[in-house]
């Protein structure tokens, strides 16, 4: 959450009715032929006409020996030519197709004027091959070639991307598909990789500068006067005024679901704009496997295909007991495999951004050139008190520091009491059940933290803000059950609790109030079994990615649910997973929203 207009008095009628200057920008669907400028890449397919662009997908490379070259590439997604960072002249980068059990060798040559790297997201490998500059290796200097070599010990849908600077945001990402040794189960008649991403014409460093200067700069959904009139007509003038006054006294916005929006971003499907309409082909009656990858730097996507049920059969590359849904949400770093059985000739693949300012889209069709109706984006839903403060139904709303509660008495919000303002000095070692209050580390009481949640919710069966009670069956974490159970049957030998923290006015992000440069590594003994508790003290969802080891998500009562490499933690939520420290080395653990990671929501993990 960020301040909506902290320079104005909190109790003015203007501030109550119109919390910030209106900033409206039409959703940019991009150019129909947007992407790599024709004829300027020596690696990619021949130049294509605009009508052919919709069917384009990234090149596919197979085998055990790969040569990748990183270089700048001219692109134009919106009518404003820019330089991107590309691998082999392609955005997305080539899809790498491996086979479980093979040893692969990937030689990466850097043609950029700056250091680069490639991280193999979700791949279990020696830490020296992980591709994290400063931890696993020094990075790949300009003009140099680095050779990655490792044995492939898993199968499924994964991806790869740069872990240097903002290169991932500027185009350096691609899909990995690993075929199982035995051919696998639930074989489909056809499959498509669906790699969703986001693109900005602005320099990502400039985007970050704008956020640090004014945290709500890109929020297109700030409450307006017409919104207030509608609220008053529905709930009464007094309730509408109280609602606006409450949010403004907290200097927060109820619509601040993401840092960026269509004001900065163009949403892409396999590198194609919504106007370009990427198309995947099928024959009616076929079982089609769609390998969804969220390769966005900033965007949570809510994915559905109107008219088709989605059978979710894998998460983060691991096989699931099938779950049939209408829709799923996933954040940067996550992957889901779904199987669909289309009967009609054409369907729209619709992936709306969580903050509802735009969407990526594509088409499934029996031939190119067909289009189905594109749904309207869902209405913007305000964050509720449970999203902000956790388990309200147990009588407390959590704790916020006095700086972020300027002008607010303890009865300024329903359910607020003095006990909820407690300032503990130590971190608890037990997993809180709903209604159990927690204590916070001393490092959370400083300028880098403007909110703390004392009574977090678990809510694994909660689809999240904007998806609740929408009339569709939406996937939740509680629905996931990895086939075969946990890799390690042991219980936890000890527990580690970490709080996801931030100061949205300053645009700083951290863990336990400490940014990466101020924190000490999380130390694990080789072979030990650990329960990790993540407690989100912010009002944003954070997709937390641990390199090198599996995170085995558990239910609040300790039952194994699913094996993940990236776990989304909702606002005011507290969840836990078990891990086995079976990989010696230095590993990264961070939020996969790129700007959150860059600003400090990052820890080193050392296994020795």
Coordinates of C-alpha atoms in Angstrom, one line a residue:
X1 CA 0.0 0.0 0.0
X2 CA 1.1 3.5 -0.7
X3 CA 0.0 6.9 0.5
X4 CA -2.7 8.3 -1.7
X5 CA -1.8 12.0 -1.1
X6 CA 0.1 12.4 2.1
X7 CA 0.8 16.1 1.5
X8 CA -2.9 16.9 2.0
X9 CA -4.7 17.1 5.4
X10 CA -6.3 13.7 6.2
X11 CA -9.6 15.2 7.4
X12 CA -10.4 17.5 4.4
X13 CA -13.6 16.8 2.5
X14 CA -11.6 17.0 -0.7
X15 CA -9.2 14.3 0.5
X16 CA -12.1 12.1 1.6
X17 CA -13.9 12.3 -1.8
X18 CA -11.0 12.5 -4.2
X19 CA -7.9 10.9 -2.6
X20 CA -5.5 11.6 -5.4
X21 CA -5.3 13.3 -8.8
X22 CA -6.9 11.2 -11.5
X23 CA -4.6 9.4 -13.8
X24 CA -6.4 7.6 -16.6
X25 CA -4.7 5.8 -19.5
X26 CA -6.4 3.8 -22.1
X27 CA -5.4 0.1 -22.0
X28 CA -2.8 -0.2 -24.8
X29 CA -3.3 -3.4 -26.7
X30 CA -0.1 -2.8 -28.7
X31 CA 0.6 -3.3 -32.3
X32 CA -0.9 -6.2 -34.2
X33 CA 2.6 -6.9 -35.6
X34 CA 4.4 -5.7 -32.5
X35 CA 7.6 -7.4 -31.4
X36 CA 11.1 -8.0 -32.9
X37 CA 11.6 -5.5 -35.8
X38 CA 11.7 -7.6 -39.0
X39 CA 15.1 -8.3 -40.5
X40 CA 17.1 -7.1 -37.5
X41 CA 17.7 -10.4 -35.8
X42 CA 20.2 -12.9 -37.4
X43 CA 18.7 -15.8 -35.4
X44 CA 14.9 -15.6 -35.7
X45 CA 12.4 -16.8 -38.2
X46 CA 12.0 -14.9 -41.5
X47 CA 10.1 -11.6 -41.4
X48 CA 6.4 -12.3 -41.2
X49 CA 3.4 -10.3 -42.3
X50 CA 1.1 -8.9 -39.6
X51 CA -1.5 -11.6 -40.2
X52 CA 1.0 -14.3 -39.6
X53 CA 2.3 -12.8 -36.3
X54 CA -0.6 -14.2 -34.3
X55 CA 0.5 -17.8 -34.9
X56 CA 4.2 -17.2 -34.1
X57 CA 5.8 -18.9 -31.1
X58 CA 9.4 -18.9 -29.9
X59 CA 11.8 -21.3 -31.6
X60 CA 12.3 -24.7 -30.0
X61 CA 15.8 -26.1 -29.4
X62 CA 16.2 -29.8 -28.5
X63 CA 19.0 -32.1 -27.6
X64 CA 21.8 -31.9 -25.0
X65 CA 24.1 -29.2 -26.4
X66 CA 22.9 -25.6 -26.7
X67 CA 24.5 -22.3 -27.8
X68 CA 22.7 -19.2 -26.5
X69 CA 23.8 -15.6 -27.3
X70 CA 22.6 -12.6 -25.3
X71 CA 22.4 -9.3 -27.1
X72 CA 20.4 -6.1 -27.5
X73 CA 17.6 -6.2 -30.1
X74 CA 15.4 -3.5 -31.6
X75 CA 11.7 -4.1 -30.8
X76 CA 8.4 -2.3 -31.2
X77 CA 5.4 -3.4 -29.3
X78 CA 3.5 -0.1 -29.0
X79 CA 4.6 2.1 -31.9
X80 CA 7.6 3.3 -29.9
X81 CA 10.8 1.5 -31.0
X82 CA 13.0 0.4 -28.1
X83 CA 16.0 -1.8 -27.4
X84 CA 15.3 -5.1 -25.7
X85 CA 17.5 -7.8 -24.2
X86 CA 17.1 -11.0 -26.2
X87 CA 18.5 -14.5 -26.4
X88 CA 19.3 -15.7 -29.9
X89 CA 17.3 -12.7 -31.3
X90 CA 14.0 -14.0 -29.9
X91 CA 11.5 -12.7 -27.3
X92 CA 10.6 -14.9 -25.6
X93 CA 13.9 -16.7 -25.8
X94 CA 14.0 -20.1 -27.5
X95 CA 12.1 -22.9 -25.7
X96 CA 14.6 -25.4 -24.5
X97 CA 13.4 -29.0 -24.7
X98 CA 15.3 -31.5 -22.5
X99 CA 14.8 -35.1 -21.4
X100 CA 14.9 -36.2 -17.8
X101 CA 18.1 -38.1 -17.1
X102 CA 20.2 -36.4 -19.7
X103 CA 23.2 -34.2 -19.0
X104 CA 22.8 -30.8 -20.8
X105 CA 25.5 -28.4 -21.8
X106 CA 24.5 -24.7 -22.4
X107 CA 27.1 -22.3 -23.6
X108 CA 26.0 -18.7 -23.0
X109 CA 27.8 -15.9 -24.8
X110 CA 27.4 -12.3 -23.6
X111 CA 27.2 -9.7 -26.4
X112 CA 25.9 -7.0 -24.1
X113 CA 28.0 -4.1 -22.9
X114 CA 27.2 -5.1 -19.3
X115 CA 27.3 -8.3 -17.2
X116 CA 24.5 -10.9 -17.7
X117 CA 23.4 -14.3 -16.3
X118 CA 20.9 -17.0 -16.8
X119 CA 19.0 -18.6 -13.9
X120 CA 17.3 -22.0 -14.5
X121 CA 14.1 -21.3 -12.5
X122 CA 12.9 -24.3 -10.5
X123 CA 15.7 -26.6 -11.8
X124 CA 17.5 -28.7 -9.1
X125 CA 21.2 -28.5 -9.9
X126 CA 24.6 -27.8 -8.3
X127 CA 24.7 -24.2 -6.9
X128 CA 27.6 -23.3 -9.2
X129 CA 25.2 -23.7 -12.1
X130 CA 22.3 -21.7 -10.6
X131 CA 23.2 -18.5 -12.4
X132 CA 22.8 -16.0 -9.5
X133 CA 25.6 -13.4 -9.8
X134 CA 27.4 -12.7 -6.5
X135 CA 26.2 -16.0 -4.9
X136 CA 26.7 -18.9 -7.3
X137 CA 29.1 -17.3 -9.7
X138 CA 30.5 -13.9 -10.7
X139 CA 28.2 -13.5 -13.7
X140 CA 29.0 -13.5 -17.4
X141 CA 31.1 -10.4 -18.3
X142 CA 30.8 -8.7 -21.7
X143 CA 32.4 -10.7 -24.5
X144 CA 32.7 -13.9 -22.3
X145 CA 31.1 -17.3 -22.6
X146 CA 30.0 -19.3 -19.6
X147 CA 29.3 -23.0 -19.8
X148 CA 26.4 -24.4 -17.8
X149 CA 26.6 -28.2 -17.4
X150 CA 24.3 -30.3 -15.2
X151 CA 22.2 -33.5 -15.2
X152 CA 18.5 -33.1 -15.6
X153 CA 16.8 -34.8 -12.6
X154 CA 13.2 -33.8 -13.1
X155 CA 10.5 -33.3 -15.7
X156 CA 7.8 -30.8 -16.4
X157 CA 7.3 -27.1 -17.3
X158 CA 9.9 -24.6 -16.1
X159 CA 11.6 -21.5 -17.4
X160 CA 14.8 -19.5 -17.5
X161 CA 15.6 -15.8 -17.2
X162 CA 18.3 -13.3 -16.5
X163 CA 19.2 -12.6 -12.9
X164 CA 21.2 -9.5 -13.7
X165 CA 19.9 -5.9 -13.5
X166 CA 16.5 -5.4 -15.1
X167 CA 17.2 -7.7 -18.1
X168 CA 14.3 -10.0 -17.3
X169 CA 11.9 -7.1 -17.7
X170 CA 13.4 -6.1 -21.0
X171 CA 12.9 -9.5 -22.7
X172 CA 15.4 -12.1 -21.4
X173 CA 13.2 -15.0 -20.5
X174 CA 12.2 -18.3 -22.1
X175 CA 10.4 -21.7 -21.5
X176 CA 11.9 -25.0 -20.5
X177 CA 10.0 -28.2 -21.2
X178 CA 11.5 -31.5 -19.8
X179 CA 10.1 -34.7 -21.1
X180 CA 10.0 -37.6 -18.5
X181 CA 12.1 -40.7 -18.9
X182 CA 9.1 -43.0 -19.3
X183 CA 7.0 -40.7 -21.4
X184 CA 4.8 -39.6 -18.5
X185 CA 1.1 -39.9 -17.8
X186 CA -2.0 -38.0 -19.0
X187 CA -0.5 -37.7 -22.5
X188 CA -2.2 -35.0 -24.6
X189 CA -2.8 -35.1 -28.3
X190 CA -1.2 -31.6 -28.6
X191 CA 0.5 -29.1 -26.4
X192 CA 1.4 -25.4 -26.4
X193 CA 3.6 -23.3 -24.2
X194 CA 1.8 -20.2 -23.1
X195 CA 4.4 -17.8 -21.6
X196 CA 2.8 -14.6 -20.2
X197 CA 4.9 -11.6 -19.6
X198 CA 4.8 -7.8 -19.4
X199 CA 6.7 -5.2 -21.3
X200 CA 7.4 -1.5 -20.6
X201 CA 8.6 1.1 -23.1
X202 CA 10.2 3.0 -20.1
X203 CA 13.6 2.2 -18.7
X204 CA 12.9 0.0 -15.7
X205 CA 15.3 2.0 -13.6
X206 CA 13.2 5.1 -14.4
X207 CA 10.0 3.2 -13.5
X208 CA 11.6 2.4 -10.1
X209 CA 12.6 6.0 -9.6
X210 CA 9.0 7.2 -10.2
X211 CA 7.7 4.7 -7.6
X212 CA 10.2 5.8 -5.0
X213 CA 9.2 9.4 -5.6
X214 CA 5.4 8.7 -5.6
X215 CA 4.3 5.2 -4.8
X216 CA 0.9 5.4 -6.4
X217 CA 2.2 6.8 -9.6
X218 CA 0.9 3.9 -11.7
X219 CA -2.4 3.2 -9.9
X220 CA -5.2 3.8 -12.4
X221 CA -7.9 2.7 -10.1
X222 CA -7.8 5.2 -7.3
X223 CA -11.3 6.0 -5.9
X224 CA -13.0 8.8 -7.7
X225 CA -16.0 11.1 -7.0
X226 CA -18.4 9.0 -9.2
X227 CA -17.2 6.0 -7.2
X228 CA -18.1 7.8 -4.0
X229 CA -21.6 8.7 -5.4
X230 CA -22.2 5.1 -6.2
X231 CA -21.0 4.0 -2.8
X232 CA -23.2 6.6 -1.1
X233 CA -26.3 5.5 -3.1
X234 CA -25.7 1.9 -2.2
X235 CA -24.6 2.1 1.4
X236 CA -25.7 5.6 2.5
X237 CA -23.8 8.9 2.7
X238 CA -22.5 8.3 6.3
X239 CA -21.1 4.9 5.5
X240 CA -19.5 6.1 2.3
X241 CA -17.8 9.0 4.1
X242 CA -16.6 6.7 6.9
X243 CA -15.1 4.3 4.4
X244 CA -13.2 7.0 2.5
X245 CA -12.1 8.7 5.8
X246 CA -10.8 5.4 7.1
X247 CA -8.6 4.8 4.1
X248 CA -7.3 8.3 4.0
X249 CA -6.5 8.4 7.7
X250 CA -4.4 5.4 7.1
X251 CA -2.8 7.1 4.1
X252 CA -3.5 4.0 2.0
X253 CA -5.4 3.1 -1.1
X254 CA -8.0 0.3 -1.2
X255 CA -7.2 -0.4 -4.9
X256 CA -3.4 -0.7 -4.6
X257 CA -3.1 -4.4 -5.8
X258 CA 0.0 -4.0 -7.8
X259 CA 2.9 -1.6 -8.3
X260 CA 2.5 -1.2 -12.0
X261 CA -0.5 -1.2 -14.4
X262 CA -1.3 -0.6 -18.0
X263 CA 0.0 2.9 -17.5
X264 CA 3.4 1.4 -17.8
X265 CA 2.9 -2.1 -19.1
X266 CA 1.9 -3.9 -22.3
X267 CA 0.8 -7.5 -21.5
X268 CA 2.2 -10.2 -23.8
X269 CA 1.3 -13.8 -24.7
X270 CA 4.4 -15.6 -26.1
X271 CA 5.8 -12.2 -26.9
X272 CA 2.7 -11.1 -28.8
X273 CA 0.5 -8.1 -27.8
X274 CA -3.3 -8.5 -27.3
X275 CA -3.9 -6.9 -30.7
X276 CA -1.5 -9.4 -32.2
X277 CA -3.5 -12.3 -30.9
X278 CA -1.2 -15.2 -30.6
X279 CA -3.0 -18.3 -31.8
X280 CA -2.5 -22.0 -30.8
X281 CA -4.1 -24.5 -33.1
X282 CA -6.0 -27.7 -32.4
X283 CA -8.4 -30.2 -33.9
X284 CA -11.8 -30.5 -32.2
X285 CA -11.9 -33.4 -29.7
X286 CA -8.2 -33.3 -29.0
X287 CA -6.8 -33.2 -25.5
X288 CA -4.6 -30.1 -25.5
X289 CA -2.0 -29.5 -22.8
X290 CA -1.3 -25.8 -22.2
X291 CA 2.0 -25.1 -20.3
X292 CA 1.3 -21.8 -18.6
X293 CA 4.4 -19.9 -17.4
X294 CA 4.2 -16.5 -15.7
X295 CA 7.4 -14.8 -16.9
X296 CA 6.2 -11.3 -16.0
X297 CA 8.4 -9.1 -14.0
X298 CA 5.5 -7.4 -12.3
X299 CA 2.1 -8.9 -13.0
X300 CA -0.2 -11.5 -11.4
X301 CA -2.5 -13.0 -14.0
X302 CA -6.0 -14.4 -13.6
X303 CA -6.3 -17.0 -16.4
X304 CA -9.5 -18.5 -18.0
X305 CA -10.7 -19.8 -21.3
X306 CA -14.5 -18.9 -21.5
X307 CA -16.4 -22.0 -22.6
X308 CA -13.7 -24.5 -21.5
X309 CA -13.0 -26.2 -18.2
X310 CA -9.4 -26.3 -17.1
X311 CA -8.0 -29.6 -15.7
X312 CA -5.0 -28.5 -13.7
X313 CA -2.5 -31.4 -13.8
X314 CA 0.8 -29.9 -12.7
X315 CA 2.2 -27.0 -10.7
X316 CA 5.7 -25.7 -10.8
X317 CA 6.7 -28.8 -12.9
X318 CA 5.3 -31.4 -10.5
X319 CA 2.4 -33.6 -11.2
X320 CA -0.9 -33.0 -9.4
X321 CA -4.0 -35.0 -8.7
X322 CA -6.2 -33.3 -11.4
X323 CA -8.3 -30.4 -10.3
X324 CA -11.1 -29.0 -12.6
X325 CA -11.6 -25.3 -12.4
X326 CA -12.7 -22.3 -14.5
X327 CA -9.9 -20.0 -13.6
X328 CA -6.6 -19.7 -11.8
X329 CA -4.3 -17.0 -10.6
X330 CA -0.6 -17.2 -10.7
X331 CA 2.3 -14.8 -10.1
X332 CA 5.7 -14.2 -11.6
X333 CA 7.8 -17.4 -11.4
X334 CA 4.8 -19.9 -11.1
X335 CA 3.9 -22.4 -13.8
X336 CA 0.7 -24.5 -14.2
X337 CA -0.1 -27.2 -16.8
X338 CA -3.7 -27.6 -17.7
X339 CA -5.5 -29.9 -20.1
X340 CA -8.5 -28.7 -22.1
X341 CA -10.7 -30.5 -24.6
X342 CA -12.1 -28.0 -27.1
X343 CA -15.2 -28.9 -29.0
X344 CA -15.9 -25.6 -30.9
X345 CA -13.7 -24.0 -33.5
X346 CA -12.4 -21.0 -31.5
X347 CA -11.8 -19.9 -27.9
X348 CA -10.2 -16.9 -26.3
X349 CA -7.4 -17.4 -23.9
X350 CA -7.9 -14.6 -21.4
X351 CA -5.4 -13.5 -18.8
X352 CA -6.4 -10.3 -17.0
X353 CA -4.0 -8.5 -14.7
X354 CA -4.9 -8.7 -11.1
X355 CA -5.3 -4.9 -10.8
X356 CA -7.7 -5.1 -13.8
X357 CA -6.1 -2.4 -16.0
X358 CA -5.5 -4.7 -18.9
X359 CA -4.9 -8.2 -20.1
X360 CA -2.9 -10.6 -22.2
X361 CA -4.8 -12.7 -24.6
X362 CA -4.5 -15.3 -27.2
X363 CA -6.7 -17.7 -29.2
X364 CA -7.2 -21.4 -29.5
X365 CA -8.6 -22.2 -32.9
X366 CA -8.8 -24.8 -35.6
X367 CA -7.1 -22.4 -38.0
X368 CA -5.3 -19.1 -37.9
X369 CA -7.4 -15.9 -38.4
X370 CA -10.3 -16.9 -36.2
X371 CA -11.2 -14.9 -33.1
X372 CA -13.7 -15.4 -30.3
X373 CA -15.2 -12.6 -28.2
X374 CA -12.8 -11.2 -25.6
X375 CA -14.4 -10.7 -22.2
X376 CA -14.4 -7.4 -20.4
X377 CA -12.0 -7.2 -17.5
X378 CA -13.7 -7.9 -14.1
X379 CA -14.7 -4.9 -11.9
X380 CA -12.1 -3.5 -9.6
X381 CA -12.6 -4.8 -6.0
X382 CA -11.4 -2.9 -3.0
X383 CA -9.1 -4.6 -0.5
X384 CA -11.0 -5.5 2.6
X385 CA -9.9 -5.3 6.2
X386 CA -9.1 -9.0 6.3
X387 CA -6.7 -8.4 3.4
X388 CA -5.1 -5.6 5.3
X389 CA -5.1 -6.8 8.9
X390 CA -5.8 -10.6 8.8
X391 CA -8.2 -12.4 11.0
X392 CA -10.8 -9.8 11.8
X393 CA -13.3 -12.4 12.9
X394 CA -11.1 -13.0 16.0
X395 CA -11.4 -9.5 17.2
X396 CA -8.1 -7.8 16.2
X397 CA -7.0 -6.0 13.1
X398 CA -3.3 -6.2 13.5
X399 CA -0.7 -3.5 14.2
X400 CA 0.5 -0.6 12.2
X401 CA 3.1 1.8 13.3
X402 CA 1.9 5.2 14.5
X403 CA 3.5 7.0 11.5
X404 CA 1.1 5.2 9.2
X405 CA -1.9 5.8 11.5
X406 CA -1.5 9.5 11.8
X407 CA -4.7 11.1 13.1
X408 CA -6.3 7.8 13.9
X409 CA -7.7 6.8 17.2
X410 CA -7.9 3.1 18.3
X411 CA -11.5 3.1 17.4
X412 CA -11.0 4.7 14.0
X413 CA -11.7 1.4 12.3
X414 CA -14.3 -1.3 13.2
X415 CA -12.8 -4.0 15.5
X416 CA -9.7 -2.0 16.4
X417 CA -8.5 -2.4 20.0
X418 CA -5.5 -1.2 22.0
X419 CA -4.2 -4.8 22.4
X420 CA -3.8 -5.0 18.6
X421 CA -1.2 -2.4 18.8
X422 CA 1.2 -4.5 20.9
X423 CA 4.9 -4.2 20.0
X424 CA 6.7 -7.5 20.7
X425 CA 10.4 -7.9 20.6
X426 CA 10.9 -11.5 19.5
X427 CA 9.8 -13.7 16.7
X428 CA 7.7 -16.7 17.7
X429 CA 8.7 -20.2 16.9
X430 CA 5.3 -21.8 16.5
X431 CA 2.9 -21.7 13.6
X432 CA 0.0 -19.5 14.5
X433 CA -3.5 -20.8 14.0
X434 CA -6.3 -18.4 13.1
X435 CA -6.8 -16.1 16.0
X436 CA -3.4 -16.6 17.5
X437 CA -1.4 -13.3 17.8
X438 CA 2.2 -13.2 16.9
X439 CA 5.2 -11.2 17.9
X440 CA 7.6 -9.3 15.6
X441 CA 11.4 -9.0 15.5
X442 CA 12.9 -5.8 16.7
X443 CA 14.1 -5.1 13.2
X444 CA 10.5 -4.7 12.1
X445 CA 10.3 -1.5 14.1
X446 CA 12.1 1.0 11.9
X447 CA 11.7 3.3 8.8
X448 CA 11.6 0.3 6.4
X449 CA 8.3 -1.0 7.8
X450 CA 5.0 0.8 8.0
X451 CA 2.7 -2.0 8.8
X452 CA 2.6 -5.2 10.9
X453 CA -0.1 -7.8 11.1
X454 CA -0.6 -9.3 14.6
X455 CA -3.3 -11.8 13.7
X456 CA -2.6 -13.2 10.3
X457 CA -5.0 -15.5 8.5
X458 CA -4.1 -18.8 6.9
X459 CA -6.7 -18.8 4.1
X460 CA -5.2 -21.4 1.7
X461 CA -8.7 -21.9 0.3
X462 CA -9.0 -18.2 -0.5
X463 CA -8.6 -17.5 -4.3
X464 CA -7.7 -13.9 -3.5
X465 CA -8.9 -10.3 -3.9
X466 CA -11.1 -9.9 -7.0
X467 CA -11.7 -13.6 -7.4
X468 CA -13.9 -14.3 -4.4
X469 CA -17.6 -15.2 -5.2
X470 CA -17.2 -14.3 -8.9
X471 CA -19.4 -17.1 -10.1
X472 CA -16.5 -19.2 -11.4
X473 CA -14.6 -22.1 -9.8
X474 CA -11.2 -20.7 -9.0
X475 CA -8.1 -22.7 -8.1
X476 CA -6.7 -22.2 -4.6
X477 CA -3.6 -23.5 -2.8
X478 CA -5.8 -25.8 -0.8
X479 CA -6.8 -27.6 -4.0
X480 CA -3.2 -28.7 -4.9
X481 CA -2.1 -32.2 -4.1
X482 CA 1.2 -33.3 -5.6
X483 CA 1.2 -37.0 -6.7
X484 CA 3.4 -39.2 -4.5
X485 CA 3.4 -37.0 -1.4
X486 CA 6.4 -35.4 0.1
X487 CA 9.9 -36.2 -1.0
X488 CA 11.0 -36.5 2.7
X489 CA 8.7 -38.2 5.2
X490 CA 10.4 -36.7 8.2
X491 CA 8.8 -34.0 10.3
X492 CA 10.5 -30.7 11.0
X493 CA 13.5 -30.6 13.3
X494 CA 13.2 -26.9 13.8
X495 CA 11.2 -23.9 12.6
X496 CA 12.2 -20.6 10.9
X497 CA 9.8 -17.7 10.8
X498 CA 10.2 -14.8 8.4
X499 CA 8.0 -11.8 7.9
X500 CA 7.5 -10.1 4.5
X501 CA 7.7 -6.4 5.2
X502 CA 7.7 -3.1 3.4
X503 CA 7.2 0.6 3.6
X504 CA 5.0 1.6 0.8
X505 CA 5.4 5.3 1.2
X506 CA 9.2 5.0 0.8
X507 CA 8.8 2.0 -1.7
X508 CA 11.2 -0.2 0.3
X509 CA 10.7 -4.0 0.6
X510 CA 12.4 -6.3 3.0
X511 CA 12.3 -9.5 5.1
X512 CA 11.9 -9.0 8.9
X513 CA 12.4 -5.3 8.2
X514 CA 15.9 -5.8 6.8
X515 CA 16.8 -5.3 3.1
X516 CA 19.2 -7.7 1.6
X517 CA 22.3 -5.6 2.2
X518 CA 21.5 -5.3 5.9
X519 CA 20.5 -9.0 6.5
X520 CA 22.5 -12.1 7.5
X521 CA 22.0 -15.4 5.6
X522 CA 19.6 -18.0 6.6
X523 CA 21.8 -20.9 7.6
X524 CA 20.8 -24.5 7.2
X525 CA 22.7 -27.7 8.1
X526 CA 23.0 -30.1 5.2
X527 CA 20.3 -32.8 5.5
X528 CA 18.2 -31.1 8.1
X529 CA 14.4 -30.9 7.8
X530 CA 13.0 -27.4 8.5
X531 CA 9.6 -25.8 8.7
X532 CA 9.6 -22.3 7.2
X533 CA 6.8 -20.0 8.2
X534 CA 6.1 -17.0 6.0
X535 CA 4.0 -14.2 7.5
X536 CA 3.0 -11.3 5.2
X537 CA 2.9 -8.0 7.0
X538 CA 2.0 -6.1 3.8
X539 CA -1.1 -5.6 1.6
X540 CA 0.4 -7.1 -1.5
X541 CA 0.8 -10.7 -2.6
X542 CA 4.4 -11.8 -2.8
X543 CA 5.5 -14.8 -5.0
X544 CA 8.4 -16.2 -2.9
X545 CA 10.9 -18.2 -4.8
X546 CA 13.6 -20.4 -3.2
X547 CA 16.4 -21.4 -5.4
X548 CA 17.9 -24.9 -5.4
X549 CA 15.4 -26.8 -3.1
X550 CA 11.8 -27.8 -3.1
X551 CA 9.3 -26.0 -0.8
X552 CA 6.7 -28.6 0.4
X553 CA 3.5 -26.5 1.2
X554 CA 1.5 -27.8 4.1
X555 CA -2.0 -27.2 5.4
X556 CA -2.5 -25.2 8.7
X557 CA -2.8 -28.6 10.5
X558 CA 0.5 -29.9 9.1
X559 CA -0.7 -32.1 6.2
X560 CA 1.4 -32.1 3.0
X561 CA -0.2 -30.4 0.1
X562 CA 2.1 -29.6 -2.8
X563 CA 5.7 -29.4 -3.9
X564 CA 6.5 -25.9 -5.1
X565 CA 9.4 -23.7 -6.1
X566 CA 7.4 -20.4 -6.0
X567 CA 4.7 -19.8 -3.4
X568 CA 2.4 -16.8 -3.5
X569 CA 1.7 -15.3 0.0
X570 CA -1.4 -13.2 0.1
X571 CA -1.8 -10.0 2.1
X572 CA -2.0 -10.6 5.9
X573 CA -1.5 -14.3 5.3
X574 CA 0.6 -16.8 7.2
X575 CA 1.5 -20.1 5.6
X576 CA 4.2 -22.7 6.1
X577 CA 6.2 -25.3 4.1
X578 CA 8.8 -27.9 4.9
X579 CA 12.1 -28.2 3.1
X580 CA 15.0 -30.6 3.2
X581 CA 18.4 -28.9 3.1
X582 CA 19.7 -31.3 0.5
X583 CA 21.7 -28.9 -1.7
X584 CA 25.0 -27.6 -0.4
X585 CA 25.9 -24.0 -1.5
X586 CA 24.8 -20.4 -1.5
X587 CA 21.2 -19.9 -2.7
X588 CA 18.9 -17.0 -3.3
X589 CA 15.4 -16.6 -1.8
X590 CA 13.4 -13.7 -2.9
X591 CA 10.1 -12.2 -4.0
X592 CA 9.7 -12.7 -7.7
X593 CA 8.1 -9.3 -8.3
X594 CA 11.3 -7.9 -9.8
X595 CA 11.1 -4.4 -8.2
X596 CA 10.4 -5.9 -4.8
X597 CA 13.5 -8.1 -5.1
X598 CA 15.6 -5.2 -6.3
X599 CA 14.5 -3.1 -3.4
X600 CA 15.4 -5.6 -0.8
X601 CA 12.9 -8.5 -0.4
X602 CA 15.8 -11.0 -0.8
X603 CA 17.8 -13.3 1.5
X604 CA 20.8 -15.5 1.0
X605 CA 20.4 -19.1 2.1
X606 CA 23.5 -21.0 3.0
X607 CA 23.5 -24.8 3.2
X608 CA 26.6 -26.4 4.7

